[in-house]
PDB file of C-alpha atoms and ligand atoms in Angstrom:
ATOM      1  CA  MET Y   1      17.400  -0.741   1.183  1.00 75.00           C
ATOM      2  CA  GLU Y   2      18.569  -3.792   3.127  1.00 80.00           C
ATOM      3  CA  ASN Y   3      16.737  -3.121   6.375  1.00 93.00           C
ATOM      4  CA  CYS Y   4      13.454  -2.009   4.880  1.00 98.00           C
ATOM      5  CA  ILE Y   5      10.707  -4.539   5.707  1.00 98.00           C
ATOM      6  CA  PHE Y   6       8.749  -3.811   2.552  1.00 98.00           C
ATOM      7  CA  CYS Y   7      11.835  -4.050   0.310  1.00 98.00           C
ATOM      8  CA  ARG Y   8      12.427  -7.468   1.906  1.00 98.00           C
ATOM      9  CA  ILE Y   9       8.809  -8.489   1.253  1.00 98.00           C
ATOM     10  CA  ILE Y  10       9.191  -7.337  -2.387  1.00 98.00           C
ATOM     11  CA  LYS Y  11      12.367  -9.461  -2.713  1.00 97.00           C
ATOM     12  CA  GLY Y  12      10.574 -12.451  -1.145  1.00 97.00           C
ATOM     13  CA  GLU Y  13      12.906 -12.530   1.883  1.00 97.00           C
ATOM     14  CA  ILE Y  14       9.941 -12.031   4.225  1.00 97.00           C
ATOM     15  CA  PRO Y  15       6.735 -13.975   3.494  1.00 98.00           C
ATOM     16  CA  SER Y  16       3.546 -12.124   2.660  1.00 98.00           C
ATOM     17  CA  THR Y  17       0.142 -12.907   1.209  1.00 98.00           C
ATOM     18  CA  LYS Y  18       0.312 -11.262  -2.195  1.00 98.00           C
ATOM     19  CA  VAL Y  19      -2.930 -10.113  -3.750  1.00 98.00           C
ATOM     20  CA  TYR Y  20      -1.531  -8.482  -6.899  1.00 98.00           C
ATOM     21  CA  GLU Y  21       1.846  -7.821  -8.516  1.00 98.00           C
ATOM     22  CA  ASP Y  22       3.079  -6.198 -11.707  1.00 98.00           C
ATOM     23  CA  GLU Y  23       6.324  -4.690 -13.003  1.00 98.00           C
ATOM     24  CA  TYR Y  24       6.010  -1.640 -10.741  1.00 98.00           C
ATOM     25  CA  VAL Y  25       4.104  -2.541  -7.586  1.00 98.00           C
ATOM     26  CA  VAL Y  26       3.265  -5.305  -5.149  1.00 98.00           C
ATOM     27  CA  ALA Y  27       0.041  -5.521  -3.127  1.00 99.00           C
ATOM     28  CA  PHE Y  28      -0.120  -7.769  -0.071  1.00 99.00           C
ATOM     29  CA  LYS Y  29      -2.346  -8.271   2.963  1.00 99.00           C
ATOM     30  CA  ASP Y  30      -1.548  -6.182   6.029  1.00 99.00           C
ATOM     31  CA  ILE Y  31      -0.226  -8.366   8.851  1.00 98.00           C
ATOM     32  CA  LYS Y  32      -2.584  -6.653  11.347  1.00 98.00           C
ATOM     33  CA  PRO Y  33      -5.757  -5.972   9.382  1.00 98.00           C
ATOM     34  CA  VAL Y  34      -8.135  -3.343  10.758  1.00 98.00           C
ATOM     35  CA  THR Y  35     -10.935  -4.186   8.303  1.00 98.00           C
ATOM     36  CA  PRO Y  36     -11.963  -7.473   6.604  1.00 98.00           C
ATOM     37  CA  VAL Y  37     -10.035  -6.340   3.522  1.00 98.00           C
ATOM     38  CA  HIS Y  38      -6.786  -4.535   4.380  1.00 98.00           C
ATOM     39  CA  VAL Y  39      -4.209  -4.562   1.623  1.00 99.00           C
ATOM     40  CA  LEU Y  40      -1.025  -2.525   1.236  1.00 99.00           C
ATOM     41  CA  VAL Y  41       0.126  -1.360  -2.195  1.00 99.00           C
ATOM     42  CA  VAL Y  42       3.828  -0.520  -2.422  1.00 99.00           C
ATOM     43  CA  PRO Y  43       6.084   0.563  -5.284  1.00 98.00           C
ATOM     44  CA  LYS Y  44       8.877  -1.911  -6.088  1.00 98.00           C
ATOM     45  CA  THR Y  45      11.363   0.927  -5.916  1.00 98.00           C
ATOM     46  CA  HIS Y  46      12.213   2.193  -2.430  1.00 98.00           C
ATOM     47  CA  ILE Y  47      10.572   5.567  -1.741  1.00 98.00           C
ATOM     48  CA  GLY Y  48      10.528   6.492   1.951  1.00 98.00           C
ATOM     49  CA  SER Y  49       7.175   8.252   2.024  1.00 98.00           C
ATOM     50  CA  LEU Y  50       4.937  10.556   0.020  1.00 98.00           C
ATOM     51  CA  GLU Y  51       7.555  13.242   0.756  1.00 98.00           C
ATOM     52  CA  GLY Y  52      10.077  11.147  -1.186  1.00 98.00           C
ATOM     53  CA  LEU Y  53       8.171  11.563  -4.443  1.00 98.00           C
ATOM     54  CA  ASN Y  54       9.898  13.773  -7.011  1.00 98.00           C
ATOM     55  CA  ASP Y  55       9.998  14.390 -10.761  1.00 98.00           C
ATOM     56  CA  GLY Y  56      12.156  11.277 -11.200  1.00 98.00           C
ATOM     57  CA  ASN Y  57       9.783   8.806  -9.543  1.00 98.00           C
ATOM     58  CA  ILE Y  58       6.340  10.448  -9.662  1.00 98.00           C
ATOM     59  CA  GLU Y  59       5.149   7.964 -12.307  1.00 98.00           C
ATOM     60  CA  ASN Y  60       4.878   5.442  -9.476  1.00 98.00           C
ATOM     61  CA  VAL Y  61       1.722   7.250  -8.361  1.00 98.00           C
ATOM     62  CA  VAL Y  62      -0.005   6.243 -11.600  1.00 98.00           C
ATOM     63  CA  HIS Y  63       1.110   2.641 -11.239  1.00 98.00           C
ATOM     64  CA  ILE Y  64      -0.029   2.558  -7.609  1.00 99.00           C
ATOM     65  CA  HIS Y  65      -3.454   3.987  -8.406  1.00 98.00           C
ATOM     66  CA  ARG Y  66      -3.925   1.553 -11.284  1.00 98.00           C
ATOM     67  CA  ALA Y  67      -3.048  -1.271  -8.879  1.00 98.00           C
ATOM     68  CA  ILE Y  68      -5.460   0.025  -6.214  1.00 99.00           C
ATOM     69  CA  LYS Y  69      -8.362  -0.355  -8.650  1.00 98.00           C
ATOM     70  CA  LYS Y  70      -7.185  -3.856  -9.550  1.00 98.00           C
ATOM     71  CA  VAL Y  71      -6.877  -4.860  -5.877  1.00 99.00           C
ATOM     72  CA  ALA Y  72     -10.402  -3.544  -5.224  1.00 99.00           C
ATOM     73  CA  GLU Y  73     -11.676  -5.659  -8.101  1.00 98.00           C
ATOM     74  CA  ILE Y  74      -9.753  -8.770  -7.008  1.00 98.00           C
ATOM     75  CA  THR Y  75     -10.900  -8.511  -3.392  1.00 98.00           C
ATOM     76  CA  GLY Y  76     -14.512  -7.768  -4.381  1.00 98.00           C
ATOM     77  CA  ILE Y  77     -14.842  -4.332  -2.769  1.00 98.00           C
ATOM     78  CA  SER Y  78     -15.066  -2.151  -5.897  1.00 98.00           C
ATOM     79  CA  LYS Y  79     -18.852  -1.877  -5.833  1.00 98.00           C
ATOM     80  CA  ASP Y  80     -19.466  -1.318  -2.111  1.00 98.00           C
ATOM     81  CA  GLY Y  81     -16.573   1.097  -1.709  1.00 98.00           C
ATOM     82  CA  TYR Y  82     -13.254   1.328   0.031  1.00 98.00           C
ATOM     83  CA  ARG Y  83     -10.949   3.818   1.700  1.00 98.00           C
ATOM     84  CA  VAL Y  84      -7.352   4.554   0.680  1.00 98.00           C
ATOM     85  CA  ILE Y  85      -5.004   5.943   3.327  1.00 98.00           C
ATOM     86  CA  VAL Y  86      -1.407   7.097   3.131  1.00 98.00           C
ATOM     87  CA  ASN Y  87       0.258   7.990   6.414  1.00 98.00           C
ATOM     88  CA  CYS Y  88       3.090  10.408   5.696  1.00 98.00           C
ATOM     89  CA  GLY Y  89       5.618  10.905   8.472  1.00 98.00           C
ATOM     90  CA  GLU Y  90       5.755   9.951  12.142  1.00 98.00           C
ATOM     91  CA  GLY Y  91       3.236  12.632  13.084  1.00 98.00           C
ATOM     92  CA  ALA Y  92       0.674  10.905  10.856  1.00 98.00           C
ATOM     93  CA  GLY Y  93       1.407   7.464  12.304  1.00 97.00           C
ATOM     94  CA  GLN Y  94       3.717   6.173   9.579  1.00 98.00           C
ATOM     95  CA  THR Y  95       5.684   3.259  11.013  1.00 98.00           C
ATOM     96  CA  VAL Y  96       7.183   1.666   7.894  1.00 98.00           C
ATOM     97  CA  PHE Y  97       9.220   4.111   5.857  1.00 98.00           C
ATOM     98  CA  HIS Y  98       8.592   2.661   2.413  1.00 98.00           C
ATOM     99  CA  LEU Y  99       5.709   4.412   0.649  1.00 98.00           C
ATOM    100  CA  HIS Y 100       2.514   2.376   0.995  1.00 99.00           C
ATOM    101  CA  TYR Y 101      -1.167   2.898   0.372  1.00 99.00           C
ATOM    102  CA  HIS Y 102      -3.619   1.174   2.735  1.00 98.00           C
ATOM    103  CA  ILE Y 103      -6.758  -0.135   1.029  1.00 98.00           C
ATOM    104  CA  LEU Y 104      -9.510  -0.688   3.582  1.00 98.00           C
ATOM    105  CA  GLY Y 105     -12.859  -2.278   2.851  1.00 98.00           C
ATOM    106  CA  GLY Y 106     -15.162  -5.226   3.230  1.00 98.00           C
ATOM    107  CA  THR Y 107     -17.259  -3.426   5.861  1.00 98.00           C
ATOM    108  CA  LYS Y 108     -19.204  -0.187   6.206  1.00 97.00           C
ATOM    109  CA  LEU Y 109     -16.641   2.421   7.171  1.00 97.00           C
ATOM    110  CA  ASN Y 110     -17.287   5.292   9.546  1.00 95.00           C
ATOM    111  CA  GLU Y 111     -17.843   8.594   7.753  1.00 95.00           C
ATOM    112  CA  ARG Y 112     -15.433  10.313  10.127  1.00 95.00           C
ATOM    113  CA  LEU Y 113     -11.847  10.374   8.918  1.00 91.00           C
ATOM    114  CA  ILE Y 114     -10.237  10.458  12.356  1.00 89.00           C
TER     115      ILE Y 114
HETATM  116  P1  5GP B 201       1.874   2.694   8.578  1.00 91.94           P
HETATM  117  O1  5GP B 201       1.513   2.812  10.030  1.00 91.94           O
HETATM  118  O2  5GP B 201       3.353   2.887   8.343  1.00 91.94           O
HETATM  119  O3  5GP B 201       1.016   3.535   7.683  1.00 91.94           O
HETATM  120  O4  5GP B 201       1.505   1.205   8.175  1.00 91.94           O
HETATM  121  C1  5GP B 201       2.391   0.148   8.225  1.00 91.94           C
HETATM  122  C2  5GP B 201       1.551  -1.099   8.107  1.00 91.94           C
HETATM  123  O5  5GP B 201       2.404  -2.179   7.784  1.00 91.94           O
HETATM  124  C3  5GP B 201       0.807  -1.484   9.389  1.00 91.94           C
HETATM  125  O6  5GP B 201      -0.590  -1.520   9.151  1.00 91.94           O
HETATM  126  C4  5GP B 201       1.391  -2.847   9.749  1.00 91.94           C
HETATM  127  O7  5GP B 201       0.432  -3.740  10.277  1.00 91.94           O
HETATM  128  C5  5GP B 201       1.949  -3.329   8.421  1.00 91.94           C
HETATM  129  N1  5GP B 201       3.101  -4.207   8.554  1.00 91.94           N
HETATM  130  C6  5GP B 201       4.217  -3.999   9.307  1.00 91.94           C
HETATM  131  N2  5GP B 201       5.087  -5.018   9.160  1.00 91.94           N
HETATM  132  C7  5GP B 201       4.510  -5.882   8.276  1.00 91.94           C
HETATM  133  C8  5GP B 201       4.944  -7.132   7.727  1.00 91.94           C
HETATM  134  O8  5GP B 201       6.020  -7.656   8.012  1.00 91.94           O
HETATM  135  N3  5GP B 201       4.086  -7.734   6.869  1.00 91.94           N
HETATM  136  C9  5GP B 201       2.869  -7.182   6.521  1.00 91.94           C
HETATM  137  N4  5GP B 201       2.116  -7.868   5.657  1.00 91.94           N
HETATM  138  N5  5GP B 201       2.452  -6.007   7.015  1.00 91.94           N
HETATM  139  C10 5GP B 201       3.253  -5.367   7.889  1.00 91.94           C
HETATM  140 ZN1   ZN B 202      11.875  -0.196   1.019  1.00 91.94          ZN
END
C-alpha cells in the first residue's frame, strides 16, 4: 500500500521512534501523544482496520497482543496499568486506515471510556 502512512513507517520511508519490532509487528510512539506513554502497535502486513481481519490474517491478532505486553514491559507501564484502544471506522474516529492498537499509559486514566 504505497500511500499508507503506516506501511511507509514500517518500510522506514517515514521516520518514527520505534519501541519494539519483530517479524510480524512494529510498535512506535504516536506523533501526537495523549498520555505520557502513547505507542501504536501495527501489523507489518497491510490490514485496513479491525473489519479487514479474516480467516487468512487473524493470526495477526495474537502477534499484536503479544507485542502489546512487550511494549508495556519495555515502557514500564505493565504494573500500574494501561489502556488499549482500537478505533474501527470513521465513525469511531479512525484516521489512519492501517490496523493499529493504541497503548495508553504512564498516568492515571479516567475510568470513563468516552
Ligand atoms: P486513529 O485516529 O486512526 O485511531 O489514530 C491514528 C494515530 O496515528 C493518531 O493518534 C495520530 O497521532 C497517529 N499518527 C498519524 N500520523 C502519524 C505519523 O506519521 N507518525 C506517527 N508516529 N503517528 C502518526
Ligand atoms: Zn498500511
